[in-house]
Amino acid sequence: MSSSLRTVVQNNSTPSLPVGSTLLLSACFGLITGLVEGLGLLAFHGLPWFTLNSRIPEGVCVEILWISPVVNLFLFLALGIVVVALSRLFPRRSWLRVLLFLFSFMAVADWAGLTGRIGPIAVLVLAVGFATVVSGRMHHKKTALLRYAPIAVRWAALATLVALLAVEGGIRLRERIATSHLPPTSKSSPNVLVILVDTLRADHLSTYGYARATSPHLDRIAQQGVLFEDAISTSSWTLPAHQGLLTGRYPHEHGPLREQPLKRSFPTLAQVLDERGYRTAAFSANTDFFNRRAGFDRGFLHFEDYFYSVADSVYRTFWGRLVFHNYVGNLVGLDELPGRKKAADVNRSLFRWLDRDHDKPFFAFLNYLDVHGPYIPEQPYRYKFANRASQSQCSPTLLAKLNPLHRPDDIGRLLELSPPCFQLQVDAYDGAISYVDDQIASLFSQLAQRGLDKNTLVVITSDHGESFGEHGLVSHGTSLYREQLWVPLIYWWPGHIPAGMKIDRAISGASLPATILDLLGDGNQKEFPVASLAQLWQHPGINPDWPYPLSEMAQDLFIPKQFPGYRGWLKSITDPQWHLIVAQADPEELYDYVKDPIESQNLADTSQGKSAIHSVELQLWNQASPDNRNKADLSNPRDETKVATVAR
């Protein structure tokens, strides 16, 4: 036993705690607490069967097994140092027992609270009671405790090291082996790069006629490729929209739950390209929903989502989440992940990965989150489009009131903002678009520096739009109105795709996989049912029966009650003139979006509207799959089977 440990054992009233023994106990409790926490977090926040329809966004993956013990090690060491300092200031206390109580309390509170299913009061009572009993017993047997502490530290440290080497080494080894076993490809095979700007509504881009010059670089890219003027997302929020983009399937096909993981029976674009010899990678800034936990890593040899920074790693531990949500977020007036992964960070990660291997063509999928609320782009973009009058009337923290988790109270506060402050939100959103536009220009520049611009197919799009007061709504995932569904879509591949072409036909984002495979020379593929868009510019005007885009969202009980999505599921279809919205609990809505692009006049009850509804529903019914026709109620316009099914 060390001399410092003997001091603690022999003298219960020692005026201060020895630093060495205190740090040893701190390391022991910290590592063990973190190892158990890592297993619990992985089980409850990393495995799909525990996280279905969960409102806890702080997902994790296998790396948490070593990150949790490391973070807890530093946390407990810091606490131990504080207690040592207090023991110097107030020596007439049994500080060893205080230390044991604090460590026991933190460990039990951590383990009981990490599921997210036990209330904070219950966790607190349980932790206090357990710590009171256990710390007393440990203090009574302090001799044995301090004797075995070094052994426990060594084993816990070894377990943490094994977890680190196994997880990180395993991930890298798996990618290296998988890459080496990719089938051969032709030297002429093009690279494929999909750039998705999360939450980007098309009509806020100058590329689509917006008055502000938010996207001059996208303007140039669109002039060199094909611009789709009426691309419609399969949903109004991230998870189902990404599912549609990668599987070519509509939300109902993946299942009825709001947060249904990617259905394993459907192939993904990444899987198909991997089988064709492509190196595949995804780089996600929206780690809440486009992540490995939701199954999006299937087919990607490399997937970067969580743990992209020290701040994010700390945030995903139990104490990191607790401290940020209850203290840090409220103090600074923000409610988002600390150290949001910016588009520049995503670009750097992409090129680090690209530079590892130049022998194989690549498929990379990028998700930029900078346009997503809260709208807080870095300067000078934050106030690039704002006037000084609005700035003088509003606190900068008001820019953060649009919560990315859709908490009803936060959305309610946003709706109560004064007009100048609300406009400042829109200004910041446009500034974020300008920032992303510059980052896309930087990405293209780096592609050119590496000579990759010569043979790379680039697709630029979004998963959904955003509401700014239209129909009394804000944010997204709350309705299926056009401002939440209309997204940009640009295909760019000089020499292979016509330059400057614009296509005004309404198309679905679910066409992405089939279109990419068609452009790669596999126009007869059967994996993705929604037809390729390439024929629209290769043979314009010969597809009058083109299927109309379908959009869907499941009921969401975590948005304000006055929003349509709270009351039940929503489905919509867009034809060349009409946008029909059918709801589980509300009357049908019909808009002539060609004449009324902001959908301000519901024509469902007019004679013209009733005739149009019948026509649009008939079009939808004619596209229904034979397996579902017999299940639908033809006389009920809200029959979910009837409205949900679209022919492939």
XYZ file of C-alpha atoms in Angstrom:
648
model
C 0.000 0.000 0.000
C 1.337 3.464 -0.851
C 2.175 5.970 1.850
C -0.713 8.238 0.825
C -3.176 5.378 1.128
C -1.767 4.485 4.559
C -2.294 8.064 5.631
C -5.979 7.869 4.720
C -6.446 4.507 6.416
C -4.539 5.310 9.594
C -5.893 8.784 10.192
C -9.625 9.188 9.640
C -9.464 12.833 10.679
C -6.651 13.799 8.356
C -6.817 17.565 7.728
C -6.840 17.080 3.963
C -7.100 14.341 1.372
C -3.831 13.118 -0.163
C -3.753 13.991 -3.837
C -2.420 10.604 -4.973
C -5.046 8.438 -3.311
C -7.821 10.823 -4.290
C -6.851 10.724 -7.944
C -6.605 6.938 -7.765
C -10.138 6.654 -6.407
C -11.318 9.199 -8.957
C -9.844 7.155 -11.803
C -11.345 3.950 -10.416
C -14.872 5.326 -10.114
C -14.656 7.307 -13.346
C -13.515 4.416 -15.545
C -15.967 1.902 -14.082
C -18.861 4.371 -14.291
C -17.955 5.147 -17.891
C -17.637 1.515 -18.951
C -21.111 0.703 -17.652
C -22.470 3.939 -19.116
C -21.021 3.130 -22.531
C -22.753 -0.241 -22.616
C -26.032 1.329 -21.481
C -25.909 4.204 -23.952
C -25.152 1.832 -26.801
C -28.091 -0.365 -25.817
C -30.654 2.378 -25.275
C -29.501 5.061 -27.726
C -27.580 3.130 -30.347
C -29.684 0.084 -31.196
C -32.787 0.603 -33.367
C -35.154 -1.617 -31.400
C -34.751 0.616 -28.318
C -34.983 3.912 -30.161
C -38.080 3.591 -32.346
C -40.163 6.744 -32.046
C -37.802 8.075 -29.385
C -37.601 11.827 -28.895
C -34.049 11.598 -27.532
C -31.780 12.777 -30.348
C -28.407 12.101 -28.751
C -27.754 8.862 -30.570
C -24.519 6.951 -30.220
C -22.677 4.158 -31.927
C -20.061 1.653 -30.877
C -17.372 4.314 -30.254
C -19.210 5.265 -27.067
C -17.744 2.140 -25.445
C -14.386 3.874 -25.044
C -15.486 7.499 -25.171
C -17.717 7.227 -22.083
C -14.962 5.897 -19.779
C -12.492 8.502 -21.037
C -14.930 11.380 -20.504
C -15.960 10.080 -17.095
C -12.321 9.620 -16.137
C -11.629 13.318 -16.633
C -14.926 14.290 -14.998
C -14.242 12.274 -11.840
C -10.631 13.426 -11.728
C -11.815 17.027 -11.873
C -14.291 16.368 -9.072
C -11.584 14.694 -7.016
C -9.312 17.696 -7.390
C -12.114 20.010 -6.273
C -12.700 17.892 -3.171
C -8.964 17.912 -2.377
C -8.976 21.702 -2.613
C -11.994 21.903 -0.305
C -10.299 19.610 2.167
C -7.456 22.115 2.385
C -9.885 24.962 3.069
C -12.159 23.092 5.490
C -10.038 20.406 7.179
C -12.453 19.447 9.983
C -14.527 17.049 7.940
C -14.379 13.407 6.903
C -13.608 14.224 3.304
C -13.037 10.612 2.286
C -16.668 9.818 3.073
C -17.790 12.934 1.209
C -15.742 11.830 -1.772
C -17.196 8.322 -1.709
C -20.735 9.705 -1.459
C -20.232 12.023 -4.425
C -18.703 9.285 -6.572
C -21.442 6.797 -5.649
C -24.145 9.373 -6.318
C -22.743 10.242 -9.751
C -22.363 6.601 -10.753
C -25.897 5.589 -9.747
C -27.486 8.724 -11.216
C -25.616 8.047 -14.442
C -26.686 4.427 -14.726
C -30.299 5.062 -13.713
C -30.752 8.095 -15.938
C -29.064 7.033 -19.140
C -32.149 5.239 -20.473
C -34.089 8.498 -20.579
C -37.158 6.636 -19.340
C -36.844 7.373 -15.604
C -37.889 10.815 -14.384
C -35.240 13.160 -12.917
C -36.819 13.196 -9.442
C -36.834 9.393 -9.326
C -33.215 9.280 -10.467
C -32.222 11.829 -7.838
C -33.965 9.984 -4.989
C -32.554 6.649 -6.073
C -29.018 8.024 -6.381
C -29.088 9.822 -3.030
C -30.450 6.803 -1.184
C -28.070 4.357 -2.781
C -25.058 6.628 -2.340
C -25.865 7.215 1.334
C -25.926 3.492 2.100
C -23.066 2.391 -0.132
C -20.676 5.229 0.703
C -21.109 4.478 4.408
C -20.255 0.831 3.874
C -17.302 1.654 1.637
C -15.993 4.120 4.215
C -16.332 1.464 6.919
C -14.254 -0.905 4.771
C -11.899 1.750 3.467
C -8.844 -0.403 4.083
C -9.991 -3.052 1.622
C -11.334 -0.409 -0.762
C -8.030 1.402 -0.969
C -6.099 -1.846 -1.188
C -8.015 -3.059 -4.233
C -8.459 0.343 -5.932
C -5.153 0.131 -7.883
C -6.108 -3.326 -9.196
C -9.547 -2.083 -10.261
C -8.009 0.909 -12.014
C -5.620 -1.289 -13.957
C -8.396 -3.616 -15.125
C -10.752 -0.760 -15.987
C -8.011 1.061 -17.874
C -7.186 -2.136 -19.737
C -10.848 -2.623 -20.665
C -11.029 0.953 -21.933
C -7.860 0.499 -23.991
C -9.164 -2.753 -25.450
C -12.440 -1.034 -26.362
C -10.551 1.821 -28.028
C -8.299 -0.468 -30.068
C -11.063 -2.911 -30.952
C -13.572 -0.265 -32.001
C -11.335 2.176 -33.849
C -9.048 -0.497 -35.236
C -12.005 -2.646 -36.224
C -13.706 0.191 -38.094
C -10.568 1.032 -40.057
C -9.642 -2.592 -40.707
C -13.148 -3.390 -41.919
C -13.085 -0.502 -44.385
C -9.628 -1.407 -45.641
C -10.507 -5.076 -46.164
C -13.844 -4.235 -47.804
C -12.158 -1.746 -50.138
C -9.529 -4.290 -51.153
C -12.252 -6.800 -52.056
C -14.315 -4.455 -54.223
C -14.992 -5.852 -57.697
C -13.047 -4.303 -60.577
C -14.439 -1.258 -62.362
C -13.801 0.400 -65.662
C -11.259 3.213 -65.657
C -13.907 5.405 -67.263
C -16.410 4.857 -64.447
C -17.437 8.280 -63.140
C -17.375 9.316 -59.525
C -20.709 10.174 -57.907
C -21.154 12.979 -55.380
C -24.509 13.847 -53.799
C -24.634 17.136 -51.882
C -27.708 17.500 -49.698
C -28.340 20.848 -48.011
C -30.635 19.995 -45.118
C -33.791 22.155 -44.783
C -33.239 24.151 -47.983
C -36.461 25.375 -49.596
C -36.068 26.020 -53.296
C -37.704 29.443 -53.411
C -35.015 30.986 -51.160
C -32.338 30.371 -53.780
C -31.534 33.006 -56.359
C -31.170 29.984 -58.647
C -34.969 29.658 -58.417
C -35.737 33.359 -58.769
C -35.368 34.559 -55.174
C -34.787 38.322 -55.018
C -31.750 38.023 -52.746
C -28.473 36.778 -54.215
C -28.262 33.843 -51.839
C -26.749 31.305 -54.257
C -24.564 32.793 -57.019
C -22.330 29.707 -57.141
C -25.310 27.377 -57.450
C -26.571 29.664 -60.213
C -23.382 28.967 -62.143
C -23.515 25.219 -61.466
C -27.143 25.081 -62.626
C -26.197 26.838 -65.851
C -23.727 24.022 -66.510
C -26.219 21.233 -65.814
C -29.896 20.346 -65.611
C -32.132 22.226 -63.174
C -35.419 20.683 -62.034
C -37.822 23.490 -61.259
C -40.410 21.414 -59.395
C -38.660 18.720 -57.345
C -40.860 17.449 -54.498
C -39.559 15.660 -51.424
C -41.112 12.422 -50.224
C -41.607 13.980 -46.785
C -41.268 17.236 -44.887
C -38.584 16.084 -42.455
C -35.185 14.449 -42.531
C -35.442 10.745 -41.785
C -38.136 9.626 -44.273
C -36.848 12.044 -46.913
C -33.346 10.536 -46.716
C -34.870 7.070 -46.905
C -36.557 8.033 -50.150
C -33.359 9.478 -51.592
C -31.307 6.372 -50.855
C -33.834 3.590 -51.501
C -36.185 5.132 -54.055
C -39.116 4.220 -51.812
C -41.859 6.228 -50.159
C -42.167 6.575 -46.357
C -45.104 4.172 -45.927
C -43.043 1.400 -47.510
C -40.558 1.524 -44.647
C -43.260 1.149 -42.006
C -45.967 3.028 -40.105
C -43.848 4.514 -37.315
C -42.720 8.119 -37.447
C -39.079 7.212 -36.843
C -38.999 3.893 -38.652
C -35.431 2.718 -39.392
C -34.407 1.989 -42.950
C -36.168 -1.195 -44.044
C -33.532 -3.877 -44.539
C -35.308 -5.609 -47.414
C -34.865 -2.534 -49.633
C -31.444 -2.124 -51.274
C -29.798 1.267 -50.914
C -27.959 3.225 -53.565
C -24.757 2.758 -51.564
C -25.180 -1.024 -51.555
C -25.759 -1.197 -55.295
C -22.742 1.001 -56.074
C -20.605 -0.957 -53.616
C -21.488 -4.122 -55.535
C -20.370 -2.338 -58.707
C -16.918 -1.625 -57.271
C -17.382 1.901 -55.869
C -15.775 3.155 -52.692
C -18.711 4.500 -50.716
C -18.832 7.071 -47.913
C -21.317 9.339 -46.180
C -20.567 12.463 -44.149
C -23.464 13.636 -42.033
C -23.884 16.896 -40.165
C -27.464 15.984 -39.244
C -26.438 13.385 -36.697
C -29.905 13.305 -35.123
C -31.535 11.462 -38.012
C -29.111 10.777 -40.879
C -26.928 8.412 -38.927
C -25.836 4.826 -38.415
C -28.424 4.263 -35.696
C -31.225 4.645 -38.263
C -29.566 2.135 -40.597
C -28.258 4.633 -43.148
C -24.746 3.175 -43.006
C -25.893 0.111 -44.949
C -23.756 -0.087 -48.072
C -21.375 2.690 -47.026
C -17.848 1.482 -46.346
C -17.208 4.711 -44.465
C -19.778 6.693 -42.468
C -19.028 9.767 -40.355
C -21.753 11.038 -38.066
C -21.205 11.094 -34.277
C -18.068 12.020 -32.320
C -16.802 14.500 -34.905
C -15.267 16.730 -32.204
C -14.338 16.713 -28.532
C -17.440 18.784 -27.751
C -19.706 16.350 -29.560
C -18.074 13.375 -27.848
C -18.628 14.903 -24.412
C -22.174 15.885 -25.365
C -23.156 12.287 -26.116
C -22.278 11.048 -22.635
C -24.884 11.116 -19.868
C -23.446 14.051 -17.947
C -22.668 15.932 -21.137
C -26.313 15.768 -22.258
C -27.591 16.673 -18.809
C -25.346 19.685 -18.332
C -25.845 21.067 -21.822
C -29.626 20.768 -21.985
C -30.273 22.031 -18.470
C -27.584 24.662 -18.065
C -25.374 25.534 -21.030
C -28.173 25.701 -23.598
C -30.328 27.917 -21.392
C -27.456 30.194 -20.406
C -26.372 31.004 -23.942
C -29.887 30.962 -25.395
C -29.173 28.189 -27.865
C -30.608 24.724 -28.275
C -28.544 22.698 -30.678
C -25.631 20.347 -30.591
C -22.481 22.025 -29.296
C -19.963 22.781 -31.987
C -22.349 22.137 -34.881
C -20.560 20.373 -37.699
C -20.286 22.983 -40.431
C -20.168 22.492 -44.175
C -16.455 23.304 -44.135
C -15.916 20.456 -41.649
C -17.878 18.079 -43.858
C -15.757 19.092 -46.858
C -12.515 18.498 -44.952
C -13.694 15.049 -43.903
C -14.634 14.233 -47.485
C -11.239 15.134 -48.910
C -9.347 13.365 -46.125
C -11.203 10.240 -47.147
C -10.838 10.816 -50.895
C -7.080 11.307 -50.640
C -6.572 7.853 -49.117
C -7.297 6.002 -52.358
C -7.261 7.167 -55.968
C -7.614 3.774 -57.630
C -11.353 3.270 -57.283
C -14.282 5.450 -58.327
C -16.160 6.833 -55.349
C -19.712 7.492 -54.274
C -19.959 10.115 -51.520
C -23.099 11.458 -49.879
C -22.783 14.769 -47.993
C -25.305 16.251 -45.579
C -24.872 19.964 -44.713
C -26.853 21.121 -41.667
C -25.987 24.847 -41.651
C -29.371 25.953 -43.031
C -31.283 23.981 -40.380
C -32.593 25.853 -37.340
C -31.498 27.408 -35.116
C -30.224 29.856 -37.722
C -26.869 30.948 -36.387
C -24.389 30.990 -39.289
C -20.983 32.436 -38.554
C -20.213 36.044 -39.360
C -20.389 37.777 -41.745
C -23.214 35.536 -42.982
C -25.473 35.913 -39.950
C -26.365 39.526 -40.722
C -25.488 39.552 -44.413
C -29.102 40.207 -45.438
C -30.362 41.848 -42.241
C -31.084 45.547 -41.868
C -29.789 47.463 -38.874
C -33.250 48.329 -37.636
C -34.077 44.674 -37.053
C -30.732 44.064 -35.385
C -31.222 46.934 -32.977
C -34.665 45.682 -31.909
C -33.771 42.023 -31.360
C -31.304 40.201 -29.161
C -28.943 37.908 -31.092
C -30.192 34.963 -29.027
C -33.587 35.296 -30.668
C -31.991 33.795 -33.766
C -31.853 30.516 -31.883
C -35.508 30.240 -30.966
C -36.341 27.788 -33.732
C -35.547 24.521 -32.004
C -34.267 21.678 -34.185
C -36.076 19.159 -31.979
C -39.486 20.799 -32.520
C -40.292 21.361 -28.860
C -43.791 22.904 -28.824
C -42.882 25.650 -26.351
C -39.935 26.817 -28.470
C -41.993 26.881 -31.670
C -44.708 28.749 -29.821
C -42.251 31.430 -28.736
C -41.060 31.832 -32.296
C -44.596 32.473 -33.498
C -44.895 35.203 -30.875
C -41.873 37.159 -32.102
C -42.402 40.671 -33.341
C -42.299 41.116 -37.145
C -38.772 42.641 -37.129
C -37.426 39.809 -34.972
C -39.161 37.177 -37.063
C -37.689 38.755 -40.190
C -34.282 38.484 -38.569
C -34.838 34.721 -38.509
C -35.478 34.717 -42.241
C -32.429 36.932 -42.794
C -30.224 34.517 -40.852
C -31.654 31.567 -42.793
C -30.747 33.299 -46.045
C -27.304 34.062 -44.632
C -26.816 30.384 -43.871
C -27.716 29.584 -47.479
C -25.059 32.049 -48.626
C -22.497 30.333 -46.388
C -23.332 26.908 -47.821
C -23.194 28.315 -51.342
C -19.644 29.495 -50.698
C -18.709 26.107 -49.264
C -20.083 24.346 -52.332
C -17.911 26.638 -54.451
C -14.921 25.688 -52.294
C -15.739 22.005 -52.721
C -15.878 22.346 -56.511
C -12.564 24.186 -56.441
C -10.919 21.375 -54.485
C -12.372 18.797 -56.847
C -10.818 20.714 -59.745
C -7.438 20.895 -57.984
C -7.429 17.107 -57.753
C -8.656 16.685 -61.332
C -11.855 15.080 -60.103
C -14.159 17.568 -61.798
C -13.495 15.971 -65.169
C -15.376 12.770 -64.442
C -17.642 13.305 -61.448
C -21.426 13.312 -61.511
C -22.663 15.814 -58.918
C -26.238 16.019 -57.644
C -27.287 18.932 -55.427
C -30.596 18.764 -53.588
C -32.310 18.977 -50.186
C -34.394 16.688 -48.009
C -37.201 19.196 -47.308
C -38.013 22.881 -47.049
C -38.998 25.201 -44.196
C -42.012 27.253 -43.132
C -41.761 30.930 -42.210
C -45.287 31.774 -41.154
C -47.079 30.416 -44.206
C -50.320 28.759 -43.091
C -49.458 29.843 -39.548
C -46.550 27.392 -39.400
C -42.834 27.479 -38.741
C -40.064 24.899 -38.988
C -40.748 21.650 -40.883
C -42.146 18.188 -40.312
C -45.430 19.821 -39.340
C -47.379 19.716 -42.616
C -47.157 18.872 -46.308
C -47.579 22.364 -47.713
C -45.417 23.299 -50.637
C -42.909 25.413 -48.691
C -41.941 22.272 -46.754
C -41.774 19.981 -49.809
C -40.363 22.023 -52.695
C -36.602 21.432 -52.866
C -33.808 22.298 -55.296
C -32.435 19.636 -57.627
C -29.463 20.047 -59.955
C -27.646 17.355 -61.969
C -24.133 18.357 -63.083
C -21.784 16.318 -65.257
C -20.179 18.419 -68.009
C -19.947 16.627 -71.298
C -22.554 14.048 -70.298
C -25.504 16.153 -69.153
C -26.841 19.075 -71.233
C -25.925 22.498 -69.896
C -28.505 25.109 -69.026
C -31.573 22.894 -69.372
C -34.549 23.499 -67.086
C -37.288 20.924 -66.574
C -40.559 22.111 -65.077
C -42.253 18.730 -64.636
C -43.112 17.812 -61.041
C -40.796 14.975 -59.993
C -40.060 13.068 -56.796
C -36.845 13.032 -54.810
C -37.217 9.241 -54.722
C -36.048 9.205 -58.355
C -32.439 9.847 -57.293
C -31.129 6.227 -57.136
C -32.609 5.160 -60.459
C -31.376 8.333 -62.163
C -27.809 7.882 -60.948
C -27.700 4.244 -62.061
C -29.173 5.226 -65.432
C -26.424 7.811 -65.910
C -23.829 5.196 -64.978
C -25.106 3.012 -67.818
C -27.573 0.785 -65.991
C -30.879 2.056 -67.271
C -32.507 -1.363 -66.907
C -31.866 -1.744 -63.190
C -34.682 -3.209 -61.105
C -33.594 -2.245 -57.580
C -35.215 1.206 -57.524
C -38.829 1.526 -58.671
C -39.246 5.289 -59.196
C -38.203 5.987 -62.780
C -34.972 7.685 -63.824
C -35.124 11.390 -64.603
C -32.466 11.121 -67.309
C -35.080 10.352 -69.938
C -36.691 13.731 -69.264
C -33.700 15.535 -70.759
C -32.660 12.755 -73.141
C -36.140 12.409 -74.666
C -38.134 15.463 -73.636
C -41.896 15.326 -74.046
C -42.349 11.594 -74.517
C -43.450 10.688 -70.966
C -46.960 12.113 -70.550
C -47.866 9.436 -67.966
C -44.970 10.207 -65.680
C -45.939 9.272 -62.076
C -46.729 12.243 -59.891
C -44.654 12.751 -56.738
C -46.117 11.492 -53.485
C -45.285 12.993 -50.071
C -46.116 11.624 -46.643
C -45.633 12.154 -42.926
C -46.801 10.140 -39.937
C -48.538 11.692 -36.955
C -46.223 13.612 -34.622
C -47.479 14.237 -31.091
C -44.431 16.341 -30.214
C -45.351 19.378 -32.286
C -47.896 22.060 -31.306
C -51.470 20.820 -31.247
C -52.630 23.410 -33.772
C -50.278 22.059 -36.454
C -51.708 19.599 -39.016
C -49.195 16.835 -38.321
C -50.273 16.618 -34.687
C -53.775 15.496 -35.569
C -52.838 12.510 -37.723
C -50.995 11.266 -40.789
C -50.788 13.416 -43.933
C -50.340 12.460 -47.575
C -50.165 14.583 -50.686
C -49.721 14.248 -54.421
C -48.555 16.905 -56.890
C -49.604 16.861 -60.521
C -48.744 19.481 -63.180
C -51.331 21.915 -61.781
C -52.748 20.682 -58.492
C -51.412 19.846 -55.066
C -53.841 17.632 -53.140
C -53.371 17.082 -49.393
C -55.320 14.297 -47.696
C -55.280 14.073 -43.908
C -56.336 11.470 -41.403
C -58.298 13.964 -39.309
C -58.797 17.090 -41.450
C -60.699 17.907 -44.654
C -58.949 17.609 -47.973
C -57.037 20.617 -49.270
C -56.464 21.422 -52.918
C -54.235 24.161 -54.314
C -53.582 25.373 -57.819
C -49.893 25.940 -57.103
C -49.194 27.132 -60.647
C -51.414 30.191 -60.167
C -51.116 30.247 -56.375
C -47.519 29.197 -55.516
C -47.871 30.107 -51.827
C -51.018 27.956 -51.582
C -53.133 30.648 -50.008
C -56.502 29.571 -51.468
C -57.885 26.136 -50.662
C -60.118 25.231 -53.620
C -61.327 21.873 -52.278
C -64.888 23.102 -51.716
C -65.275 24.916 -55.036
C -66.924 23.291 -58.027
C -63.653 23.426 -59.927
C -61.832 22.000 -56.918
C -64.237 19.104 -56.456
C -63.808 18.139 -60.092
C -60.018 18.449 -59.776
C -59.955 16.352 -56.580
C -61.789 13.557 -58.377
C -59.330 13.768 -61.270
C -56.217 13.833 -59.063
C -57.489 10.973 -56.906
C -58.237 8.990 -60.048
C -54.703 9.625 -61.261
C -53.400 8.436 -57.939
C -55.673 5.401 -58.017
C -54.571 4.458 -61.529
C -50.999 4.394 -60.222
C -51.821 2.211 -57.212
C -50.113 -1.147 -57.003
C -52.379 -4.126 -57.781
C -51.695 -5.713 -54.382
C -53.256 -2.748 -52.620
C -56.183 -1.978 -54.919
C -58.308 -4.700 -53.413
C -57.615 -3.414 -49.885
C -58.663 0.178 -50.452
C -62.043 1.773 -49.913
C -62.851 3.497 -53.197
C -65.662 5.493 -51.651
C -63.500 6.922 -48.862
C -61.105 9.652 -50.012
C -59.192 9.343 -46.731
C -58.667 5.609 -46.975
C -54.976 5.299 -46.172
C -54.363 2.290 -48.397
C -55.838 4.142 -51.357
C -53.864 7.314 -50.839
C -50.644 5.704 -49.701
C -49.844 3.425 -52.595
C -48.130 4.422 -55.800
C -47.135 2.194 -58.680
C -43.468 1.572 -59.154
